[in-house]
Amino acid sequence: MLWSGRWHRAATRTAPSSTSGPARRPLHRSSDAEARSVDGGDRKLEVPLVGRPTRGQTRKEAWGPAFVRQRRDLTSKGLTLPGHIPDLRRAGPGRIVVLVPAHNEEALIAETLESLAAQTRPADEVIVVADRCTDRTAQISTAHGAKVVETVANTQDKAGALNQVLSELLPRLSDDDGVMIMDSDTSLSPEFIARAARRLHEQEPGLPPIGGVGAIFFGYPLRGLVCHLQNSEYVRYARELHRRHGRADVLTGTASLFPAEALRHVHRARAEHTLPRGDAVYDVQSLTEDNELTLALKHLGYRCASPCACIVGTELMPTWSRLYYQRLRWQRGALDNLRAYGLTRVTLPYVCRQTLTYLSVAFVPFFFTVLGYYTVTKKFPGLPWFWVAITGIAAFERVWAVKRGGWKALLLAVTMVPEVLFDQFLNAVYAKALIDLLTRTDAAWEQTRGRKKRLRKLLVTTCGLVLLLTGAVGLAFACIALGIAWTLIAVFVLSGVAAAVIRLSRLYPVGLLLSLPSGEPEHDEMPPWPQPGWPASTTTGSRSHR
């Protein structure tokens, strides 16, 4: 059947212990009224298979691009159809163990586990890492057939929780096995594991091994302006990854599959101080552990890929406040990671992108200062048709890049004003992250607690923003005095338009110039993976993994 506007309820299977292949246990289908018995010590507890009303139960809108017209091979009773995996060789060798770190996620964990149940290549083991949970996350996970591991005295957030489990998990995995780490608010498209596992084991001759396969993510539920603006960002990012043939900058924390061998390599490198920080797989000092792990893998010589078929849906921030703190953590974490690693061959592209980001932040006050000065002293300079046409190209590219996001995304891009204001919101976040870095403000996952601390941080941020703004305005007046202000603005605008034209052409000249290894194979169809004892010529009349 085709994916509808919301998930059909189905619980994950219990992972088999056999390594002979991804054998499956029948899936249990439940309605909202059903519950599963869980051992509660001396008595049996009836635990509903969902927590509070989930997103799928409360919304009517479609899931968006991630789940449109995807097949789910389950019967009406929720059982896996015969031949669910047409050819096990298509999934690649080894076992797949999935780790789902969760902290009080009773309202979301059910849908995450259900998306794992619907995979065309089921995971061999699903482990929910319950970190200091005070709700029913553990009970709901157990009811869905997942193994629950509760952390012990963890004070290091998500990275610390994962390190506790990985320290015991990695020694019992072989080099062919894979570990997939996914957020508890993420839902996988049905062929995610099959595609990622197959890509993980594809090795082009003469190229470095793949150290991880990340996801291309879209947002849900699409309610309100702030959610639609975020989803437009994600749609553009997915198109950019497709243009770069799946070369990934970051193995996103939403869902990424790693070879066990690569994670063990990272662990050894940290112990030997080959990497700048940490003593386990994840760096507990980093606010963005997925970005830091990507840098670690690349410094150890691995490639990172995000194939266009590895699609997930992830929860969007529903309010401006939550979005602000999420993006502040992302940007501050990225800057901290670059400072820790320093300027290297691996970090150079990241440093260049951050430099361009902050040039864009400074361009806005610079441009309006120059425009205001010439308007006051020499009247408004007017709008030359050449520059209107030039900037129109960039505006067209922004609209074209979100065409797969639906008519609402197109409407936001055409009207321009909401997205321009959203960009300025992000510019303020980037400026705040830079100020925090320069003033060595303590980084944290969440909003600062305590009125005095908040006031002190507000004062530091205000002074920092005033200094940055003063610097941009002073630079503008200096350029006006030298007579090069409009020249610099023209160069900046033309550079942006040239980048937009390159994106429209779907070319990736940087990859061609630097001979970067491909992130995806040239073929779209995945041929069978050769297994010992199976003739190389064996084929099946199977369905295509398209």
Coordinates of C-alpha atoms in Angstrom, one line a residue:
M1 CA 0.0 0.0 0.0
L2 CA 1.1 3.6 -0.4
W3 CA 2.1 5.8 2.4
S4 CA -0.9 7.9 3.6
G5 CA -0.9 11.1 5.5
R6 CA 0.0 9.4 8.7
W7 CA 1.7 6.2 9.9
H8 CA -0.2 3.0 10.3
R9 CA 0.5 1.6 13.7
A10 CA 3.0 -1.3 13.8
A11 CA 5.5 -2.3 16.5
T12 CA 9.0 -3.4 16.0
R13 CA 10.1 -6.9 16.2
T14 CA 12.4 -8.3 18.8
A15 CA 15.9 -8.5 17.4
P16 CA 17.1 -12.1 16.7
S17 CA 20.5 -13.2 18.1
S18 CA 21.4 -15.2 15.0
T19 CA 24.0 -13.8 12.7
S20 CA 23.0 -15.9 9.7
G21 CA 20.8 -13.2 8.3
P22 CA 18.1 -10.7 9.2
A23 CA 15.5 -13.3 10.2
R24 CA 12.3 -11.7 11.3
R25 CA 9.8 -12.3 14.0
P26 CA 6.2 -11.4 13.1
L27 CA 5.3 -7.8 13.8
H28 CA 2.5 -7.0 16.2
R29 CA -0.1 -4.5 15.1
S30 CA -1.9 -2.5 17.7
S31 CA -4.7 0.0 17.9
D32 CA -4.7 2.8 20.3
A33 CA -6.8 0.8 22.7
E34 CA -4.4 -2.2 22.7
A35 CA -1.6 -2.6 25.2
R36 CA 1.2 -5.1 25.7
S37 CA 2.1 -6.8 29.0
V38 CA 5.5 -5.9 30.4
D39 CA 7.2 -7.5 33.3
G40 CA 7.0 -5.1 36.2
G41 CA 8.6 -7.1 38.9
D42 CA 6.0 -9.1 40.9
R43 CA 3.2 -8.1 38.5
K44 CA 2.4 -7.6 34.9
L45 CA 1.9 -4.0 33.7
E46 CA -0.4 -3.1 30.9
V47 CA 1.6 -0.5 28.9
P48 CA -0.1 1.3 26.0
L49 CA 2.0 1.1 22.9
V50 CA 2.0 4.9 22.6
G51 CA 2.4 7.7 25.1
R52 CA 0.5 10.9 24.8
P53 CA -1.4 11.4 21.5
T54 CA 1.3 11.2 18.9
R55 CA 1.9 13.4 15.9
G56 CA 0.3 10.8 13.6
Q57 CA -2.9 10.8 15.7
T58 CA -3.3 14.6 16.1
R59 CA -2.5 16.0 12.7
K60 CA -4.3 15.7 9.3
E61 CA -1.7 17.2 7.0
A62 CA 0.7 15.0 4.9
W63 CA 4.1 14.1 6.2
G64 CA 5.8 16.0 3.4
P65 CA 8.4 15.0 0.8
A66 CA 10.1 12.3 2.9
F67 CA 7.1 10.0 2.9
V68 CA 5.3 10.7 -0.3
R69 CA 4.4 7.5 -2.3
Q70 CA 6.7 5.2 -0.4
R71 CA 5.7 1.5 -0.2
R72 CA 5.3 -0.3 3.0
D73 CA 5.4 -4.1 2.7
L74 CA 3.1 -5.0 5.5
T75 CA -0.2 -6.9 5.5
S76 CA -3.4 -5.4 6.8
K77 CA -2.6 -7.1 10.1
G78 CA 0.9 -5.6 10.4
L79 CA 2.7 -8.8 9.5
T80 CA 5.7 -8.7 7.2
L81 CA 4.8 -9.9 3.7
P82 CA 6.5 -13.0 2.3
G83 CA 9.5 -11.9 0.2
H84 CA 9.8 -8.6 2.1
I85 CA 13.5 -8.7 1.3
P86 CA 13.6 -10.0 -2.3
D87 CA 17.4 -10.8 -2.1
L88 CA 19.4 -10.6 1.1
R89 CA 22.5 -9.9 -0.9
R90 CA 21.2 -6.5 -1.7
A91 CA 21.6 -5.4 1.9
G92 CA 25.3 -6.1 2.1
P93 CA 27.1 -8.3 4.7
G94 CA 27.0 -8.0 8.4
R95 CA 24.5 -7.3 11.1
I96 CA 22.9 -3.9 11.8
V97 CA 22.5 -2.7 15.4
V98 CA 20.4 0.4 15.9
L99 CA 20.9 2.7 18.9
V100 CA 18.1 5.2 19.8
P101 CA 19.2 7.6 22.6
A102 CA 16.1 9.0 24.3
H103 CA 15.5 11.3 27.3
N104 CA 11.8 11.5 28.3
E105 CA 10.5 10.8 24.8
E106 CA 7.3 8.8 25.5
A107 CA 5.3 10.9 23.0
L108 CA 7.7 10.3 20.2
I109 CA 9.5 7.0 20.7
A110 CA 6.6 4.8 19.4
E111 CA 6.6 6.3 15.9
T112 CA 10.4 6.0 15.7
L113 CA 10.3 2.3 16.5
E114 CA 7.4 1.8 14.2
S115 CA 9.4 3.2 11.3
L116 CA 12.1 0.7 12.2
A117 CA 9.5 -2.1 12.0
A118 CA 8.6 -1.0 8.5
Q119 CA 12.1 -1.4 7.0
T120 CA 12.6 -3.5 3.9
R121 CA 15.8 -4.7 5.6
P122 CA 15.0 -5.0 9.3
A123 CA 17.7 -4.2 11.9
D124 CA 19.1 -7.2 13.7
E125 CA 19.0 -5.5 17.1
V126 CA 17.2 -2.3 18.3
I127 CA 18.5 -0.7 21.5
V128 CA 16.8 2.3 23.1
V129 CA 19.3 4.1 25.3
A130 CA 17.1 5.5 28.1
D131 CA 19.1 8.4 29.6
R132 CA 17.7 9.6 33.0
C133 CA 14.1 9.0 31.8
T134 CA 11.4 9.8 34.3
D135 CA 8.5 9.0 32.0
R136 CA 7.3 5.8 30.3
T137 CA 9.9 5.8 27.5
A138 CA 11.4 2.5 28.7
Q139 CA 8.1 0.8 29.0
I140 CA 6.8 1.9 25.6
S141 CA 10.1 0.8 24.0
T142 CA 9.9 -2.6 25.6
A143 CA 6.3 -3.0 24.5
H144 CA 7.5 -2.4 20.9
G145 CA 10.0 -5.1 21.1
A146 CA 13.1 -3.0 21.6
K147 CA 15.9 -3.7 24.1
V148 CA 16.2 -1.0 26.7
V149 CA 19.5 0.0 28.3
E150 CA 19.3 2.6 31.0
T151 CA 22.4 4.8 31.5
V152 CA 24.2 4.8 34.8
A153 CA 25.1 8.2 36.5
N154 CA 25.4 9.9 33.1
T155 CA 26.1 13.6 33.3
Q156 CA 27.4 14.1 29.8
D157 CA 24.1 14.2 27.8
K158 CA 23.6 12.3 24.6
A159 CA 27.3 11.7 23.9
G160 CA 27.9 10.3 27.3
A161 CA 24.8 8.0 27.0
L162 CA 26.0 6.6 23.7
N163 CA 29.5 6.1 24.9
Q164 CA 28.3 3.9 27.8
V165 CA 26.5 1.6 25.4
L166 CA 29.1 1.6 22.6
S167 CA 31.9 0.6 25.1
E168 CA 30.1 -2.7 25.6
L169 CA 28.6 -3.1 22.1
L170 CA 31.6 -2.6 19.9
P171 CA 33.8 -5.4 21.3
R172 CA 31.2 -8.0 20.3
L173 CA 30.7 -6.7 16.7
S174 CA 32.7 -7.9 13.7
D175 CA 34.2 -5.5 11.1
D176 CA 31.4 -6.2 8.7
D177 CA 28.7 -5.2 11.2
G178 CA 27.2 -1.7 11.3
V179 CA 25.9 0.6 14.0
M180 CA 23.1 3.0 13.2
I181 CA 22.5 5.9 15.6
M182 CA 19.2 7.8 15.2
D183 CA 17.3 10.4 17.1
S184 CA 14.2 9.4 19.0
D185 CA 12.1 12.1 17.0
T186 CA 13.1 10.7 13.6
S187 CA 11.2 8.4 11.3
L188 CA 12.9 6.4 8.6
S189 CA 11.7 6.0 5.0
P190 CA 11.1 2.2 4.4
E191 CA 14.3 1.5 2.5
F192 CA 16.6 3.5 4.6
I193 CA 18.5 0.6 6.3
A194 CA 18.7 -1.4 3.0
R195 CA 20.1 1.6 1.1
A196 CA 22.5 2.7 3.8
A197 CA 23.8 -0.8 4.4
R198 CA 24.4 -1.4 0.7
R199 CA 26.1 2.0 0.3
L200 CA 28.3 1.4 3.4
H201 CA 29.8 -1.7 1.8
E202 CA 30.3 -0.4 -1.7
Q203 CA 34.0 0.3 -2.2
E204 CA 35.2 2.0 -5.4
P205 CA 38.8 1.0 -6.3
G206 CA 41.5 3.4 -5.3
L207 CA 39.2 5.4 -3.0
P208 CA 39.2 5.7 0.8
P209 CA 36.7 3.5 2.7
I210 CA 33.3 5.0 3.7
G211 CA 33.2 5.8 7.4
G212 CA 29.5 6.6 7.6
V213 CA 26.3 7.0 5.7
G214 CA 24.1 9.8 6.8
A215 CA 20.5 10.8 6.1
I216 CA 18.8 13.4 4.0
F217 CA 16.2 14.8 6.2
F218 CA 12.9 16.6 5.8
G219 CA 10.7 18.2 8.5
Y220 CA 7.3 17.4 10.0
P221 CA 4.7 18.2 11.0
L222 CA 4.3 21.3 8.8
R223 CA 2.3 23.5 11.0
G224 CA 2.9 27.3 11.2
L225 CA 5.3 29.7 9.5
V226 CA 8.3 28.7 11.5
C227 CA 8.0 25.0 10.6
H228 CA 7.6 25.8 6.9
L229 CA 10.6 28.0 6.8
Q230 CA 12.7 25.2 8.4
N231 CA 11.4 22.7 5.9
S232 CA 12.3 24.9 3.0
E233 CA 15.9 25.0 4.4
Y234 CA 15.9 21.2 4.5
V235 CA 14.6 20.9 0.9
R236 CA 17.3 23.1 -0.4
Y237 CA 19.9 21.2 1.6
A238 CA 18.7 17.9 0.1
R239 CA 18.9 19.4 -3.4
E240 CA 22.5 20.6 -2.6
L241 CA 23.5 17.1 -1.5
H242 CA 22.1 15.6 -4.7
R243 CA 24.1 18.2 -6.7
R244 CA 27.2 17.1 -4.9
H245 CA 26.5 13.4 -5.6
G246 CA 25.9 12.6 -1.9
R247 CA 29.2 14.0 -0.5
A248 CA 28.3 14.7 3.1
D249 CA 29.6 17.6 5.2
V250 CA 28.0 16.2 8.3
L251 CA 26.8 12.7 9.2
T252 CA 23.6 14.0 10.7
G253 CA 22.4 12.8 14.1
T254 CA 18.9 12.2 12.8
A255 CA 20.1 8.9 11.4
S256 CA 23.6 7.6 10.3
L257 CA 25.0 4.2 9.8
F258 CA 28.6 3.5 10.7
P259 CA 30.8 0.5 10.2
A260 CA 31.9 -1.0 13.6
E261 CA 35.5 -1.0 12.4
A262 CA 35.4 2.8 11.9
L263 CA 34.0 3.5 15.3
R264 CA 36.6 1.3 16.9
H265 CA 39.2 3.2 14.9
V266 CA 37.9 6.5 16.3
H267 CA 38.1 5.1 19.8
R268 CA 41.7 4.0 19.4
A269 CA 42.7 7.3 17.9
R270 CA 41.3 9.3 20.8
A271 CA 43.1 7.0 23.3
E272 CA 46.4 7.6 21.3
H273 CA 45.7 11.3 21.2
T274 CA 45.7 11.3 17.4
L275 CA 42.4 13.3 17.6
P276 CA 42.4 16.5 19.6
R277 CA 39.7 15.7 22.2
G278 CA 37.9 12.9 23.9
D279 CA 38.6 9.4 25.2
A280 CA 35.6 7.5 23.7
V281 CA 33.8 7.2 20.4
Y282 CA 31.9 10.5 21.0
D283 CA 33.5 13.7 22.3
V284 CA 31.5 14.7 25.4
Q285 CA 32.8 18.2 25.2
S286 CA 31.2 18.9 21.9
L287 CA 27.7 20.5 21.6
T288 CA 27.3 18.9 18.2
E289 CA 28.6 15.4 18.6
D290 CA 27.6 14.4 15.1
N291 CA 29.6 17.1 13.5
E292 CA 32.6 16.3 15.6
L293 CA 32.4 12.6 14.8
T294 CA 32.3 13.5 11.1
L295 CA 35.5 15.5 11.5
A296 CA 37.1 12.7 13.4
L297 CA 36.3 10.1 10.7
K298 CA 37.5 12.4 7.9
H299 CA 40.8 13.1 9.7
L300 CA 41.3 9.3 10.0
G301 CA 41.0 9.0 6.2
Y302 CA 37.3 8.0 5.8
R303 CA 34.7 9.3 3.4
C304 CA 31.2 10.3 4.4
A305 CA 28.2 9.9 2.2
S306 CA 24.5 10.9 2.2
P307 CA 22.8 9.0 -0.6
C308 CA 19.7 10.6 -2.0
A309 CA 17.6 7.5 -1.3
C310 CA 18.4 7.6 2.5
I311 CA 15.5 9.8 3.6
V312 CA 14.2 10.5 7.0
G313 CA 11.6 12.8 8.6
T314 CA 12.6 14.7 11.7
E315 CA 10.6 16.8 14.1
L316 CA 10.7 20.6 13.4
M317 CA 11.1 23.2 16.2
P318 CA 7.5 24.5 16.7
T319 CA 8.4 27.9 18.2
W320 CA 10.9 30.6 17.5
S321 CA 12.4 30.2 21.0
R322 CA 13.2 26.5 20.6
L323 CA 14.5 27.1 17.1
Y324 CA 16.8 29.9 18.4
Y325 CA 18.4 27.6 21.0
Q326 CA 18.7 24.7 18.5
R327 CA 20.5 26.7 15.9
L328 CA 22.6 28.5 18.5
R329 CA 23.8 25.1 19.7
W330 CA 24.5 23.9 16.2
Q331 CA 26.5 27.0 15.3
R332 CA 28.4 27.2 18.5
G333 CA 29.2 23.5 18.4
A334 CA 30.5 23.8 14.8
L335 CA 32.7 26.7 15.7
D336 CA 34.0 24.9 18.8
N337 CA 34.8 21.8 16.8
L338 CA 36.8 23.8 14.2
R339 CA 38.7 25.6 17.0
A340 CA 39.6 22.2 18.5
Y341 CA 40.8 20.7 15.3
G342 CA 42.6 23.8 13.9
L343 CA 43.2 24.6 10.3
T344 CA 43.9 21.3 8.4
R345 CA 43.3 19.9 5.0
V346 CA 40.0 18.4 6.3
T347 CA 38.8 21.6 8.1
L348 CA 39.8 24.0 5.4
P349 CA 36.4 23.7 3.5
Y350 CA 34.5 24.1 6.7
V351 CA 36.5 27.2 7.7
C352 CA 35.9 28.7 4.2
R353 CA 32.2 28.1 4.6
Q354 CA 32.1 29.7 8.0
T355 CA 34.0 32.7 6.6
L356 CA 31.5 33.1 3.9
T357 CA 28.7 32.9 6.4
Y358 CA 30.1 35.7 8.5
L359 CA 30.8 37.8 5.5
S360 CA 27.1 37.4 4.7
V361 CA 26.2 38.5 8.2
A362 CA 28.4 41.6 7.9
F363 CA 27.1 42.4 4.4
V364 CA 23.7 43.4 5.6
P365 CA 24.7 46.4 7.9
F366 CA 27.5 47.2 5.4
F367 CA 25.1 47.5 2.5
F368 CA 22.5 49.5 4.3
T369 CA 25.1 51.9 5.7
V370 CA 26.4 52.6 2.2
L371 CA 22.9 52.9 0.8
G372 CA 21.9 55.2 3.6
Y373 CA 24.9 57.4 3.2
Y374 CA 24.5 57.9 -0.6
T375 CA 20.7 58.4 -0.2
V376 CA 21.3 61.2 2.3
T377 CA 24.2 62.9 0.6
K378 CA 23.5 62.3 -3.1
K379 CA 19.8 61.3 -3.1
F380 CA 18.6 57.7 -3.7
P381 CA 20.8 56.2 -6.4
G382 CA 17.9 54.3 -8.0
L383 CA 17.6 50.7 -9.2
P384 CA 19.6 50.0 -12.4
W385 CA 17.9 47.3 -14.4
F386 CA 21.1 45.3 -14.7
W387 CA 21.3 44.8 -11.0
V388 CA 17.6 44.1 -10.8
A389 CA 18.1 41.3 -13.4
I390 CA 21.2 40.0 -11.6
T391 CA 19.5 39.7 -8.3
G392 CA 16.4 38.2 -10.0
I393 CA 18.6 35.3 -11.0
A394 CA 19.4 34.6 -7.4
A395 CA 15.8 35.0 -6.4
F396 CA 14.7 32.5 -9.1
E397 CA 17.3 30.0 -7.9
R398 CA 15.8 30.1 -4.4
V399 CA 12.3 29.5 -5.7
W400 CA 13.5 26.7 -8.0
A401 CA 15.4 25.0 -5.2
V402 CA 12.2 24.4 -3.1
K403 CA 10.0 23.1 -5.9
R404 CA 9.9 19.7 -4.3
G405 CA 8.8 21.2 -1.0
G406 CA 5.2 21.7 -2.0
W407 CA 3.1 24.8 -3.0
K408 CA 3.5 26.4 0.5
A409 CA 7.3 26.3 0.2
L410 CA 7.0 27.8 -3.3
L411 CA 4.7 30.5 -2.0
L412 CA 7.2 31.4 0.8
A413 CA 10.0 31.6 -1.7
V414 CA 8.1 33.7 -4.2
T415 CA 6.9 36.3 -1.6
M416 CA 10.6 36.5 -0.4
V417 CA 9.9 38.7 2.7
P418 CA 9.4 35.8 5.2
E419 CA 12.6 34.1 4.0
V420 CA 14.6 37.3 4.1
L421 CA 13.4 37.9 7.7
F422 CA 14.2 34.3 8.5
D423 CA 17.7 34.8 7.1
Q424 CA 18.2 37.8 9.4
F425 CA 17.1 35.7 12.3
L426 CA 19.7 33.2 11.5
N427 CA 22.3 35.9 11.0
A428 CA 21.6 37.1 14.6
V429 CA 22.1 33.5 15.8
Y430 CA 25.4 33.2 14.0
A431 CA 26.5 36.5 15.5
K432 CA 25.5 35.4 19.0
A433 CA 27.5 32.1 18.5
L434 CA 30.6 34.0 17.5
I435 CA 30.3 36.4 20.5
D436 CA 29.9 33.4 22.8
L437 CA 33.0 31.8 21.3
L438 CA 35.1 34.9 21.6
T439 CA 34.0 35.7 25.2
R440 CA 34.4 32.0 26.2
T441 CA 30.8 31.9 27.4
D442 CA 30.0 28.4 28.7
A443 CA 28.2 26.3 26.1
A444 CA 25.1 24.3 27.1
W445 CA 22.4 22.2 25.5
E446 CA 19.6 24.2 26.9
Q447 CA 18.7 27.7 27.9
T448 CA 20.7 29.1 30.9
R449 CA 19.0 28.6 34.2
G450 CA 19.0 31.4 36.8
R451 CA 18.0 35.0 36.4
K452 CA 21.5 36.4 37.2
K453 CA 23.2 34.2 34.6
R454 CA 20.6 35.1 32.0
L455 CA 21.0 38.8 32.6
R456 CA 24.8 38.5 32.5
K457 CA 24.7 36.6 29.2
L458 CA 22.2 39.2 27.8
L459 CA 24.6 42.0 28.7
V460 CA 27.6 40.3 27.1
T461 CA 25.5 39.5 24.0
T462 CA 24.2 43.1 23.6
C463 CA 27.7 44.6 24.0
G464 CA 29.1 42.1 21.5
L465 CA 26.4 42.8 18.9
V466 CA 27.0 46.5 19.3
L467 CA 30.7 46.0 18.7
L468 CA 30.1 43.8 15.7
L469 CA 27.6 46.3 14.2
T470 CA 30.0 49.2 14.9
G471 CA 32.8 47.4 13.1
A472 CA 30.6 46.7 10.0
V473 CA 29.4 50.3 9.9
G474 CA 33.0 51.6 10.4
L475 CA 34.2 49.4 7.6
A476 CA 31.5 50.8 5.4
F477 CA 32.5 54.4 6.0
A478 CA 36.1 53.5 5.4
C479 CA 35.2 52.0 2.0
I480 CA 33.1 55.0 1.2
A481 CA 36.1 57.2 1.9
L482 CA 38.3 55.1 -0.4
G483 CA 35.6 55.0 -3.1
I484 CA 35.4 51.2 -3.2
A485 CA 32.1 50.6 -1.3
W486 CA 29.9 50.0 -4.4
T487 CA 32.7 47.9 -6.0
L488 CA 32.8 45.6 -3.0
I489 CA 29.0 45.3 -2.9
A490 CA 29.0 44.5 -6.7
V491 CA 31.7 41.8 -6.2
F492 CA 29.7 40.2 -3.3
V493 CA 26.4 40.2 -5.3
L494 CA 28.0 38.8 -8.4
S495 CA 29.7 36.1 -6.4
G496 CA 26.4 35.1 -4.9
V497 CA 24.6 35.1 -8.3
A498 CA 27.5 33.0 -9.8
A499 CA 27.0 30.5 -7.0
A500 CA 23.2 30.4 -7.7
V501 CA 23.8 29.8 -11.4
I502 CA 26.2 26.9 -10.5
R503 CA 23.5 25.4 -8.3
L504 CA 20.9 25.7 -11.0
S505 CA 23.3 23.9 -13.4
R506 CA 23.6 21.0 -11.0
L507 CA 27.4 21.1 -11.4
Y508 CA 29.8 20.7 -8.6
P509 CA 33.0 22.4 -9.9
V510 CA 34.8 22.2 -6.5
G511 CA 34.6 18.5 -6.6
L512 CA 35.9 18.4 -10.1
L513 CA 38.8 20.7 -9.4
L514 CA 39.9 18.9 -6.3
S515 CA 39.1 15.5 -7.6
L516 CA 37.0 14.7 -4.6
P517 CA 35.9 11.1 -4.3
S518 CA 32.3 10.4 -5.3
G519 CA 29.7 10.2 -2.6
E520 CA 27.5 7.9 -4.6
P521 CA 28.1 5.2 -7.2
E522 CA 27.3 6.0 -10.8
H523 CA 24.6 3.4 -11.0
D524 CA 21.2 3.9 -9.3
E525 CA 20.2 0.2 -9.2
M526 CA 22.0 -1.8 -6.5
P527 CA 23.4 -5.1 -7.9
P528 CA 23.4 -8.1 -5.5
W529 CA 26.3 -8.1 -3.0
P530 CA 28.4 -11.2 -3.6
Q531 CA 28.3 -13.6 -0.7
P532 CA 30.6 -16.6 0.0
G533 CA 29.1 -19.8 -1.6
W534 CA 26.8 -17.9 -3.9
P535 CA 27.5 -17.9 -7.6
A536 CA 28.4 -14.5 -9.0
S537 CA 26.0 -14.9 -11.8
T538 CA 23.0 -15.6 -9.6
T539 CA 20.3 -13.0 -10.1
T540 CA 16.8 -12.6 -9.0
G541 CA 13.8 -11.2 -10.7
S542 CA 13.5 -8.8 -7.8
R543 CA 12.0 -5.4 -7.5
S544 CA 14.3 -2.4 -8.0
H545 CA 15.5 -0.4 -5.0
R546 CA 14.3 2.8 -6.5

